[in-house]
Coordinates of C-alpha atoms in Angstrom, one line a residue:
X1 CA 0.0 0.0 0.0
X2 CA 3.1 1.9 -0.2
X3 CA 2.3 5.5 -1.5
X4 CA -1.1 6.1 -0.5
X5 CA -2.0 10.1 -0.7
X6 CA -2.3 11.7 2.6
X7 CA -5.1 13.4 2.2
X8 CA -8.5 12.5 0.2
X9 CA -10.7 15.5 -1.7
X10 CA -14.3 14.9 -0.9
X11 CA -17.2 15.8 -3.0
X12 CA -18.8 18.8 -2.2
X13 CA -22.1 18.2 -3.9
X14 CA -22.6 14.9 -2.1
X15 CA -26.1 12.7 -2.8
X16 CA -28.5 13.1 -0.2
X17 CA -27.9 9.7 1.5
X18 CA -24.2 11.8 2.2
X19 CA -26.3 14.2 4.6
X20 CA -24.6 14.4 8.2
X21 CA -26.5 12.5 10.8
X22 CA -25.9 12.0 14.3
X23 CA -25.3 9.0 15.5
X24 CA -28.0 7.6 18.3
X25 CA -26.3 5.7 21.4
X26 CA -27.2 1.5 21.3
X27 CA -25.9 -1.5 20.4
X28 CA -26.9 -4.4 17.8
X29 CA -25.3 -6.9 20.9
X30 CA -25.6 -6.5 24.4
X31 CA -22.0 -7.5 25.6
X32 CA -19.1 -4.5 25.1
X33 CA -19.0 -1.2 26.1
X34 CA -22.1 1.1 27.3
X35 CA -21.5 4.3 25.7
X36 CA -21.4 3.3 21.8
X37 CA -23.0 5.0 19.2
X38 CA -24.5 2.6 15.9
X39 CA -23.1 3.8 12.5
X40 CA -24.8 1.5 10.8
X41 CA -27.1 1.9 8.1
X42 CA -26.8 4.6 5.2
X43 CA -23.2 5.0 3.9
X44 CA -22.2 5.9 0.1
X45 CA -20.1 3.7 -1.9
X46 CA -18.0 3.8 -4.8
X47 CA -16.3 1.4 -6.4
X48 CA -12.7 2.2 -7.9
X49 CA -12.7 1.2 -11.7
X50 CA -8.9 0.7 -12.0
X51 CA -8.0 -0.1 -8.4
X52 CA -5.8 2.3 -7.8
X53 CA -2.8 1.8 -5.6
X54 CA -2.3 5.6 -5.3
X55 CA -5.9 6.4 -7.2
X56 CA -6.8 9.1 -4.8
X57 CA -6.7 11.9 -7.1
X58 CA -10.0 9.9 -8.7
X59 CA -11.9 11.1 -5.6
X60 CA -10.9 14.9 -6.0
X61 CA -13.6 16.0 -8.8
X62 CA -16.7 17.5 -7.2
X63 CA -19.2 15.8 -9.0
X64 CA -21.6 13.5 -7.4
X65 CA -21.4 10.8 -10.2
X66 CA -20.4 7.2 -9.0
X67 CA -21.5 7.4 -5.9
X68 CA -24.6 4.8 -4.8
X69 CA -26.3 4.8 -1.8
X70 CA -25.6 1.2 0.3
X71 CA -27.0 0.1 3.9
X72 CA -23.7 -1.2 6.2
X73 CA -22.7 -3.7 6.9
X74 CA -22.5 -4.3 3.3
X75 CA -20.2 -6.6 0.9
X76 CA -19.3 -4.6 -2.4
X77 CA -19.8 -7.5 -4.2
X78 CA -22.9 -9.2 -2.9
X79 CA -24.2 -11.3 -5.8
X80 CA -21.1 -11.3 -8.1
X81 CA -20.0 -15.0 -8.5
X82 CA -17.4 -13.9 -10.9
X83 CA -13.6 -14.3 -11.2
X84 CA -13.3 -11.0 -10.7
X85 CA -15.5 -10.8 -7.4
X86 CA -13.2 -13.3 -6.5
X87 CA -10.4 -11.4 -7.2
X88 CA -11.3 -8.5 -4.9
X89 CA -11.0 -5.1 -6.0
X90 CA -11.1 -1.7 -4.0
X91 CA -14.3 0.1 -2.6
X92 CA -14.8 3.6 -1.3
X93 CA -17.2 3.9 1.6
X94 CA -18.1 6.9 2.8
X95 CA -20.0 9.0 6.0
X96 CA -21.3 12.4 6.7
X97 CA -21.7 12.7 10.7
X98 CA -22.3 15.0 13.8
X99 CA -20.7 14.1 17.1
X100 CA -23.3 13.0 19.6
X101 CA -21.6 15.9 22.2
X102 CA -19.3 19.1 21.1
X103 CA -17.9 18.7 24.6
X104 CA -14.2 19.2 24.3
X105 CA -13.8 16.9 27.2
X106 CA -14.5 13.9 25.6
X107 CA -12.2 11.6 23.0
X108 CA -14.0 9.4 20.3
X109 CA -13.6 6.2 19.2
X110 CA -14.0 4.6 15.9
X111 CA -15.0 0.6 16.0
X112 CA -15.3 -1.7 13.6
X113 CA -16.9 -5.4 14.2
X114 CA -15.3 -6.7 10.7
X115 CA -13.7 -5.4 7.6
X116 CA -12.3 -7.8 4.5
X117 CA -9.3 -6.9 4.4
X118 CA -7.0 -4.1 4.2
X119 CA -8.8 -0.7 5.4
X120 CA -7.3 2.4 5.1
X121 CA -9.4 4.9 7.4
X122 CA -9.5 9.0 6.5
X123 CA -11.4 11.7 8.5
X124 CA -11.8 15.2 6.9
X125 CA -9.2 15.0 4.4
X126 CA -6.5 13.2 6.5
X127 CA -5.4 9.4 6.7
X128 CA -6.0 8.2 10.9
X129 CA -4.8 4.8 10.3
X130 CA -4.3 1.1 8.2
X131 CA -5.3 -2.6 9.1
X132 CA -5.4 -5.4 7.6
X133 CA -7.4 -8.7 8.9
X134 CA -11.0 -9.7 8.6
X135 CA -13.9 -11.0 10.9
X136 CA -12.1 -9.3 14.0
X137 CA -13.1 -5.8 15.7
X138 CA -10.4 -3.4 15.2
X139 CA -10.6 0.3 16.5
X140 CA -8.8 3.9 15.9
X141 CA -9.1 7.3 17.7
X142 CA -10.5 9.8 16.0
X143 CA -8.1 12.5 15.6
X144 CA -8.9 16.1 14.0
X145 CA -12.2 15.8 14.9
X146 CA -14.6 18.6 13.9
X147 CA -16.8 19.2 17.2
X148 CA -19.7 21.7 16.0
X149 CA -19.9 20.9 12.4
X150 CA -19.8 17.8 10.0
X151 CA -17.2 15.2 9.9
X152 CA -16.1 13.3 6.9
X153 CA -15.4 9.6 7.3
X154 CA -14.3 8.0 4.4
X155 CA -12.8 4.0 4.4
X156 CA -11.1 3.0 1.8
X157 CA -11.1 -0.8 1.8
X158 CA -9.3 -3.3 -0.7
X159 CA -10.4 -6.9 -1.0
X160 CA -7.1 -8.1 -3.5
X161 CA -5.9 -11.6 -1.1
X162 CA -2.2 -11.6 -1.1
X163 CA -0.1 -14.8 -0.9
X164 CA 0.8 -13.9 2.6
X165 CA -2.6 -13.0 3.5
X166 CA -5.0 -14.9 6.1
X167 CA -6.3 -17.3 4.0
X168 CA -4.2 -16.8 1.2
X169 CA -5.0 -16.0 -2.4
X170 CA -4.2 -19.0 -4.8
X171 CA -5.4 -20.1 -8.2
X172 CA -7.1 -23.0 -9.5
X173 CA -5.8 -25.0 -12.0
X174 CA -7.6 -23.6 -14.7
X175 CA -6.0 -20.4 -13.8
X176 CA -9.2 -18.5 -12.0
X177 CA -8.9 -17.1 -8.8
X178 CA -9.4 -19.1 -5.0
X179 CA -8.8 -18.6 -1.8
X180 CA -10.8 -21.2 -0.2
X181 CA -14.1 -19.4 0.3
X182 CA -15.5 -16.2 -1.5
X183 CA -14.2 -13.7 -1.4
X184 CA -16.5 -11.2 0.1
X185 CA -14.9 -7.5 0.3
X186 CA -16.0 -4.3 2.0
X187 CA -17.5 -3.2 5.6
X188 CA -18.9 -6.7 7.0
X189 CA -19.8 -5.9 10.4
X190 CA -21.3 -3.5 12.7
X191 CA -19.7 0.1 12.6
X192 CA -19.8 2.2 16.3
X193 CA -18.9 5.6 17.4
X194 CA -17.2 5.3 20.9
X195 CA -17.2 7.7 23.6
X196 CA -14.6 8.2 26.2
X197 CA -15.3 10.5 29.1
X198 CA -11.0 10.7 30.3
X199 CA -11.1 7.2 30.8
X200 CA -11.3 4.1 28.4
X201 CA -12.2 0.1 28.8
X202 CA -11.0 -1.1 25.6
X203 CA -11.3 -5.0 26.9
X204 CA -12.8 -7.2 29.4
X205 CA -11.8 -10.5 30.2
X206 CA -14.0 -12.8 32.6
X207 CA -13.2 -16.4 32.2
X208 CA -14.8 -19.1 34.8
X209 CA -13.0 -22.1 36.0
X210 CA -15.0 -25.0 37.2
X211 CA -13.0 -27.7 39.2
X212 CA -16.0 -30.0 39.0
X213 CA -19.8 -30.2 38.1
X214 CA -20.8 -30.1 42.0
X215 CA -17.8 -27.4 42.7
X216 CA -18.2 -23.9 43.4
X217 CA -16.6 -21.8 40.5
X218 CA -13.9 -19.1 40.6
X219 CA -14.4 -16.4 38.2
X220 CA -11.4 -14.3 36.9
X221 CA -11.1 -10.7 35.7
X222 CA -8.8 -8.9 33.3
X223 CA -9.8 -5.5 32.9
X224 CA -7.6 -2.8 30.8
X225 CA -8.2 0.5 31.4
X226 CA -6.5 3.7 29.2
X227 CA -6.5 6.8 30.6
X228 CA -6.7 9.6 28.2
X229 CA -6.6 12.8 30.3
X230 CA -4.0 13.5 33.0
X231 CA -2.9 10.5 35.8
X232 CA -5.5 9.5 37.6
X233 CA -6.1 6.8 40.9
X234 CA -8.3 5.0 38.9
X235 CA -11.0 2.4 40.7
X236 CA -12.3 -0.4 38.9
X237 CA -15.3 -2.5 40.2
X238 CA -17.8 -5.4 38.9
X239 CA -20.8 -7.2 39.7
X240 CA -21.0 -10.9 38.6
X241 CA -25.2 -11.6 38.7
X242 CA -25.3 -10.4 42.5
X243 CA -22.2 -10.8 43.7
X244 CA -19.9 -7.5 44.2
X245 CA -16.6 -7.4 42.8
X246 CA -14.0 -5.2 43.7
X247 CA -10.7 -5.1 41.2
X248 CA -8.9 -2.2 43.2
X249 CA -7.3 1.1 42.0
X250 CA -4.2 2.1 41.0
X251 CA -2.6 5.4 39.7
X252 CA -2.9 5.3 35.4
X253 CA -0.9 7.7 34.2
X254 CA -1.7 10.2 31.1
X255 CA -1.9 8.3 28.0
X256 CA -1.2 4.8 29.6
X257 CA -2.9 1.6 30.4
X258 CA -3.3 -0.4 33.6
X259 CA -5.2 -4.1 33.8
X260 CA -6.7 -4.3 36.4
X261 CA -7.3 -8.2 37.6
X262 CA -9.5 -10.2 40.2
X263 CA -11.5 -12.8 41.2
X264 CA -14.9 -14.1 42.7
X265 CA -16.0 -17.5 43.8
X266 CA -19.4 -18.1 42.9
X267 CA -21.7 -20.7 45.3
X268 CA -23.9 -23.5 43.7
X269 CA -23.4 -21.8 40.2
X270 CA -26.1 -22.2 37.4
X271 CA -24.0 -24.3 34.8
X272 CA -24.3 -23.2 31.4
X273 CA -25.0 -26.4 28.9
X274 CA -26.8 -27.0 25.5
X275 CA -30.0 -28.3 26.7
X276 CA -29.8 -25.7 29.8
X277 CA -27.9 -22.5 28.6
X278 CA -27.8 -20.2 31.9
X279 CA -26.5 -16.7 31.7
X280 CA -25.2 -14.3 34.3
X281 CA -25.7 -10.3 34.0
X282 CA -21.9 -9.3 34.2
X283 CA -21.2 -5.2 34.9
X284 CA -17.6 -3.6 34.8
X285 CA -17.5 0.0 35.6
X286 CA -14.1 2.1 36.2
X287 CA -13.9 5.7 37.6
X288 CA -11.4 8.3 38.7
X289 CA -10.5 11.1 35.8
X290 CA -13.7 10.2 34.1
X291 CA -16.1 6.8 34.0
X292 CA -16.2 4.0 31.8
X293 CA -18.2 0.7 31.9
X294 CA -19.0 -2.6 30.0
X295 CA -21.8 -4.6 30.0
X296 CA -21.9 -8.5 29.5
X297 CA -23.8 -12.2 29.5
X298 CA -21.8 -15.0 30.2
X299 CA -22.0 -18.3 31.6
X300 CA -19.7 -20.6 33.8
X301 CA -19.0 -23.9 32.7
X302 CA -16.4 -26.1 32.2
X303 CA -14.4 -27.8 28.7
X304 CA -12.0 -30.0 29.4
X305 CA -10.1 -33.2 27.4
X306 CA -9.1 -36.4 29.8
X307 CA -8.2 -39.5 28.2
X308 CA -8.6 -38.4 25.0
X309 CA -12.1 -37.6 25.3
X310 CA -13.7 -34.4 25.1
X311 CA -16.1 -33.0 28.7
X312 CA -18.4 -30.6 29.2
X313 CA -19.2 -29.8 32.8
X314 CA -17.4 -32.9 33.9
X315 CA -19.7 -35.1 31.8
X316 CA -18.4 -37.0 28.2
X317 CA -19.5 -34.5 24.9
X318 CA -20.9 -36.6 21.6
X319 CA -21.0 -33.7 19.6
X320 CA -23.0 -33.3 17.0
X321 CA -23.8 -30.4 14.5
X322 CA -22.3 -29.1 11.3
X323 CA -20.4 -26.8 9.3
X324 CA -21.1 -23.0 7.9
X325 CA -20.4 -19.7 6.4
X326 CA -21.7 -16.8 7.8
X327 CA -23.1 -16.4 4.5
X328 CA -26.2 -15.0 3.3
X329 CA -28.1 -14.9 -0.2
X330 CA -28.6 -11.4 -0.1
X331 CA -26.0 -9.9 1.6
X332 CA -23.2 -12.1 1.3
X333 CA -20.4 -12.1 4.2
X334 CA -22.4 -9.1 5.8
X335 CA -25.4 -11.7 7.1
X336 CA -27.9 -9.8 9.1
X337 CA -29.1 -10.9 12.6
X338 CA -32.2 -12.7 10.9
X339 CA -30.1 -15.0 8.7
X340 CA -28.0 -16.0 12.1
X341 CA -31.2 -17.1 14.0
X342 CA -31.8 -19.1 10.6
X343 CA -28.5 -21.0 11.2
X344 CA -29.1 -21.3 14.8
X345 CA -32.9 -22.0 14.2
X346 CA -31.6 -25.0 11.7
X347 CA -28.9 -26.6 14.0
X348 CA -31.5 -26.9 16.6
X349 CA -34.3 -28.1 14.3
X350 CA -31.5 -31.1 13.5
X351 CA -30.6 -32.2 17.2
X352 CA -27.6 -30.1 16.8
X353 CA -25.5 -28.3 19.2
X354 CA -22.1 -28.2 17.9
X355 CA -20.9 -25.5 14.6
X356 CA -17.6 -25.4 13.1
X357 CA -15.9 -22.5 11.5
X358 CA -13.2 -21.2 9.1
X359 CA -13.5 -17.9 10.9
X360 CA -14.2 -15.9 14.1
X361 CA -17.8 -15.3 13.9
X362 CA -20.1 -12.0 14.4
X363 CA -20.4 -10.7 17.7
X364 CA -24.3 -11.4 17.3
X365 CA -24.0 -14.5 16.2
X366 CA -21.8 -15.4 19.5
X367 CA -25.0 -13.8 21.5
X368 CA -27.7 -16.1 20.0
X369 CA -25.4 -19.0 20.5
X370 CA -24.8 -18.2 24.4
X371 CA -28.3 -18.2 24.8
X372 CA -29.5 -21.2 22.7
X373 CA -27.2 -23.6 23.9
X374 CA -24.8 -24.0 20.8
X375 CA -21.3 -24.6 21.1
X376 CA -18.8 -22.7 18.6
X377 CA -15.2 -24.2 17.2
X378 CA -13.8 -20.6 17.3
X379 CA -11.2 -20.5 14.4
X380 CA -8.9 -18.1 12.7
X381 CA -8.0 -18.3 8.7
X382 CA -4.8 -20.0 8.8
X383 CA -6.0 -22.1 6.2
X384 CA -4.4 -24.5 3.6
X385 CA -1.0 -22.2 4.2
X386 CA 2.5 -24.1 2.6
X387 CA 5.1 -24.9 5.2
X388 CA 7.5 -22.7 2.7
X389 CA 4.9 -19.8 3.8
X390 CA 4.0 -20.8 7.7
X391 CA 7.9 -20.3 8.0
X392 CA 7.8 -16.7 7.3
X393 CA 7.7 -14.5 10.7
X394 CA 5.3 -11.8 9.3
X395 CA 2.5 -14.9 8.1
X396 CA 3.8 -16.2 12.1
X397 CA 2.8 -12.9 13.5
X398 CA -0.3 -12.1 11.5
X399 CA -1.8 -15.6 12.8
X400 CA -1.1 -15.2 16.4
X401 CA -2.2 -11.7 16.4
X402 CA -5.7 -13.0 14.6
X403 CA -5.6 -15.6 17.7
X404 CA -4.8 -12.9 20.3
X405 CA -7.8 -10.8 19.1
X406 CA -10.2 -13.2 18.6
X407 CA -9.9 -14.4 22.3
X408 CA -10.0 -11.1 23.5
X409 CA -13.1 -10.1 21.5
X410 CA -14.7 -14.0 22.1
X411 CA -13.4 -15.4 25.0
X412 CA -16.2 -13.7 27.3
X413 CA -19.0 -16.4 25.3
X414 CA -19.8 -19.5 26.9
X415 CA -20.8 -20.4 23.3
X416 CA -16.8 -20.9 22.6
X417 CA -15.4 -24.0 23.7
X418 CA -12.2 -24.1 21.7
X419 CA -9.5 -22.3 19.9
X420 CA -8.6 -23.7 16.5
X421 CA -5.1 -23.2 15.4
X422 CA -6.2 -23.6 11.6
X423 CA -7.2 -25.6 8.8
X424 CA -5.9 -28.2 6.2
X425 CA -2.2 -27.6 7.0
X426 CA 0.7 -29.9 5.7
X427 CA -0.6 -33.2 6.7
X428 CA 2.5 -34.4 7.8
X429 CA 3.5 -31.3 9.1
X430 CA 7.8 -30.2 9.2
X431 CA 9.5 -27.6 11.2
X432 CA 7.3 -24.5 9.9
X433 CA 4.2 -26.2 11.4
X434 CA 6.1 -27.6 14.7
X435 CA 7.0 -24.2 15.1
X436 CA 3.8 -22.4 15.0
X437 CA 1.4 -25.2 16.7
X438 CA 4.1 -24.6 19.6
X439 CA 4.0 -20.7 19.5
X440 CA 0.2 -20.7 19.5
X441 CA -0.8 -23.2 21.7
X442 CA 1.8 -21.1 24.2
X443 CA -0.3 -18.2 23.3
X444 CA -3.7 -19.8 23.8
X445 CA -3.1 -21.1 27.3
X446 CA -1.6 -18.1 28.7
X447 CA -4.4 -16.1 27.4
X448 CA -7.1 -18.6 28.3
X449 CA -5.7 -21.6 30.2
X450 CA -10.1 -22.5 30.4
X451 CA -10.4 -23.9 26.5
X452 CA -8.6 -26.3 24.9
X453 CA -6.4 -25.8 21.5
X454 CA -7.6 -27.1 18.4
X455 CA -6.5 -27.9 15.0
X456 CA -8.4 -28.9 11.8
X457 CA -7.0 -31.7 9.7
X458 CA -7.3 -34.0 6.1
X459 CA -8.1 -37.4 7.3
X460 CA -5.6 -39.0 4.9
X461 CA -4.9 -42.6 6.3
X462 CA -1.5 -42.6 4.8
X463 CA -0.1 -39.8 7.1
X464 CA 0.1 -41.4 10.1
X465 CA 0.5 -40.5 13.8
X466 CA 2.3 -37.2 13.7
X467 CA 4.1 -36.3 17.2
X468 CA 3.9 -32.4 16.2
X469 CA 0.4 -33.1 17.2
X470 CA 1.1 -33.2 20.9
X471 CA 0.7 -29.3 21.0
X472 CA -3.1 -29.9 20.2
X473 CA -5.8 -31.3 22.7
X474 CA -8.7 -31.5 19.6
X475 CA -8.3 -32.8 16.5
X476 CA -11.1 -32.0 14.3
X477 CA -11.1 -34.5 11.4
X478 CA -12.0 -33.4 7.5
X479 CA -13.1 -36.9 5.9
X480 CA -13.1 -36.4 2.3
X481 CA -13.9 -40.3 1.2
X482 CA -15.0 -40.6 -2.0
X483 CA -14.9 -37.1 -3.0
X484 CA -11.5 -37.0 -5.0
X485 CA -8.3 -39.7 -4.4
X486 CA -6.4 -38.0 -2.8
X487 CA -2.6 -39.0 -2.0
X488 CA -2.0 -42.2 -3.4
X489 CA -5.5 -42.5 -4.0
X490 CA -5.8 -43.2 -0.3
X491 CA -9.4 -41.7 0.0
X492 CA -11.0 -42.9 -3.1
X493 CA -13.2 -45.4 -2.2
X494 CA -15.8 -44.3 0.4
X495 CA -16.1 -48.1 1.6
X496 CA -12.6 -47.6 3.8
X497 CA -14.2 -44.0 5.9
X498 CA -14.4 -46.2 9.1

């Protein structure tokens, strides 16, 4: 993305879906932070015809041409099962806003649930920040804010896979472009306005431990806190249902962060399970300098693998269930809430309680599960990546930091019950994939020593017991039997699955 303008030239005679609005405070989910502002809804788009590395000079004429009006979350190219929609291509989304307050106190956030996959975010002419990644929340201050007047949000997002990008873009052998699944591009998730009042939450961890089904259960806490005005003694407190929680204070100085950790043993707790999902009202507030709270459901159970065989709550799991996309016919990767009670709605009508993904899921789509009782195989897109590729330390430290951030956006839903390293790697895997299974399975249990780690594989026959594997507590198996030979034609005849 090297050269990228600085600044971006915005139409002044805009359509009228362009006009400012002001953002109303709510939330499409009930867990995160209590003071956010929804930004979904009407944005304009425009697609760029030549995909411009640099092409920001194409945005500088002041006609309103090009321009269409688009409801977000939105995928560019909903409907387009082409080569080139699989390609990816680069979109302009843009939006007019007022700030909910002009108070000069307060700092603003920008937060986004999911974009596919490089952004590149400009507010009133000036470039804020880059990311790349999909299907995780991300977030940026907003800097050079106008307070009284309109602002001018514009995201510039490009959908072109790279071959170092999570999943990565290949071809098929025709020549056409892949990538595993379809490539959906633009703003797929919720958009929020954040407010901070001197003092920030940016994440809450509250992860139950369960020493047995008829045990009382210890709760823990892991609460950051930013301070954006000058150092403060900062207190930070919870309830978990009824019980009070106190996480003590400390002094946070100006412009740094503190976690703030703790504990609470809950008596006789309500287990959370499939055919009995029970949820407990969770409240984080922090105070000193300002005030800044988060709001949660959760539930306290245990997941645990003995003997090779996989518990819930201290009782043996036969999972069943299936496999999906967060898909929809209409809107592509930016499924609405309807479409994700459809899925849920559907396991449930099947027996089911188990879904596996390719992905992190939606932040909604984690809520309906907590409270219908389905268990989610969390999983970031470290799929089908070549050893010679898993060996580079950037494709390394893109995947653990997609791991790192899904459990910090996830790990709060009962709903998860494991974190899957990735997908369809080597099947008999060298040093590139020793490597990595050991540097994330370090990452998942230090971060959440509650869940086991997980690893999709191909069920080829011919590869054998592989000791790499010892780094993995789940193995989920992809039987492909009679669907193509694979090596040595070990999986052609669908006679030998058992």
């Amino acid at each position: 993305m090297a050269g990228i303008l600085a600044t971006v030239a915005l139409s002044a005679a805009a359509p009228a879906a362009a006009r400012a609005n002001t953002p109303r405070k709510g939330a499409v989910t009930y867990s995160g932070p209590t003071d956010r502002y929804l930004m979904n809804g009407s944005w304009l788009l425009r697609l760029d015809p030549r995909n411009h590395g640099i092409g920001l000079g194409y945005f500088r004429q002041r006609s309103s041409r090009g321009w269409s009006r688009v409801t977000v979350p939105n995928a560019w190219n909903a409907g387009r099962f082409t080569a080139a929609s699989m390609a990816g291509g680069i979109a302009w989304y843009r939006k007019d806003f007022r700030l909910p307050s002009k108070s000069s106190r307060l700092n603003w956030i920008l937060h986004f649930e999911s974009v596919r996959y490089n952004a590149i975010v400009f507010l009133n002419g000036r470039r804020l920040t880059e990311h790349d990644g999909a299907w995780l929340p991300w977030e940026t201050e907003l800097r050079g804010l106008t307070r009284k007047g309109v602002n001018h949000l514009v995201v510039r997002v490009d959908n072109r896979p790279g071959t170092r990008d999570l999943p990565p873009s290949r071809t098929t052998l025709v020549g056409q472009p892949n990538g595993g699944w379809w490539n959906w591009g633009g703003l797929l998730g919720d958009v929020y306005l954040r407010r901070v009042d001197g003092i920030d939450i940016p994440s809450v961890q509250v992860l139950p431990k369960l020493p047995c089904r008829e045990c009382d259960a210890t709760v823990d806490y892991r609460v950051t806190v930013r301070n954006y005005g000058r150092g403060h003694r900062v207190r930070v407190s919870s309830r978990f249902g009824d019980l009070p929680v106190s996480l003590g204070s400390k002094t946070v100085g100006a412009g740094r962060s503190a976690v703030f950790t703790g504990s609470v043993k809950v008596a006789k707790p309500r287990l959370w399970s499939p055919p009995s999902p029970n949820l407990y009202d969770v409240s984080v507030d922090a105070s000193g300098g300002g005030r800044s709270g988060w709001r949660i459901e959760t539930g306290i159970r245990s997941v645990s693998v003995v003997g090779g065989r996989l518990f819930l709550n201290g009782r043996p799991m036969r999972p069943l269930g299936g496999f999906f996309h967060q898909d929809s016919p209409a809107r592509a990767g930016a499924a609405d809430p309807a479409r994700m009670q459809l899925v849920i709605d559907r396991l449930k009508s099947i027996g089911g309680s188990v879904l596996r993904t390719h992905y992190p899921l939606d932040p909604y789509f984690h809520q309906l599960a907590d409270s219908a009782g389905v268990l989610v195989w969390s999983e970031v897109p470290v799929f089908q990546i070549g050893s010679t590729a898993l060996a580079l330390s950037d494709v390394r430290a893109t995947a653990l930091r997609l791991m790192r951030d899904d459990i910090l956006a996830n790990g709060n839903h009962p709903s998860v019950f494991t974190w899957s390293m990735g997908n369809e790697l080597n099947a008999q895997p060298t040093s590139a994939e020793i490597g990595y299974f050991r540097r994330q399975s370090s990452l998942i249990r230090r971060l959440d020593p509650t869940r086991p780690v997980s690893l999709a594989i191909q069920g080829y026959p011919l590869a054998g017991c592989q000791p790499a594997y010892d780094y993995v507590q789940l193995l989920g198996v992809n039987s492909y039997f009679g669907w193509y030979p694979g090596p040595s034609g070990s999986i052609a005849d669908r006679s030998q699955l058992s």
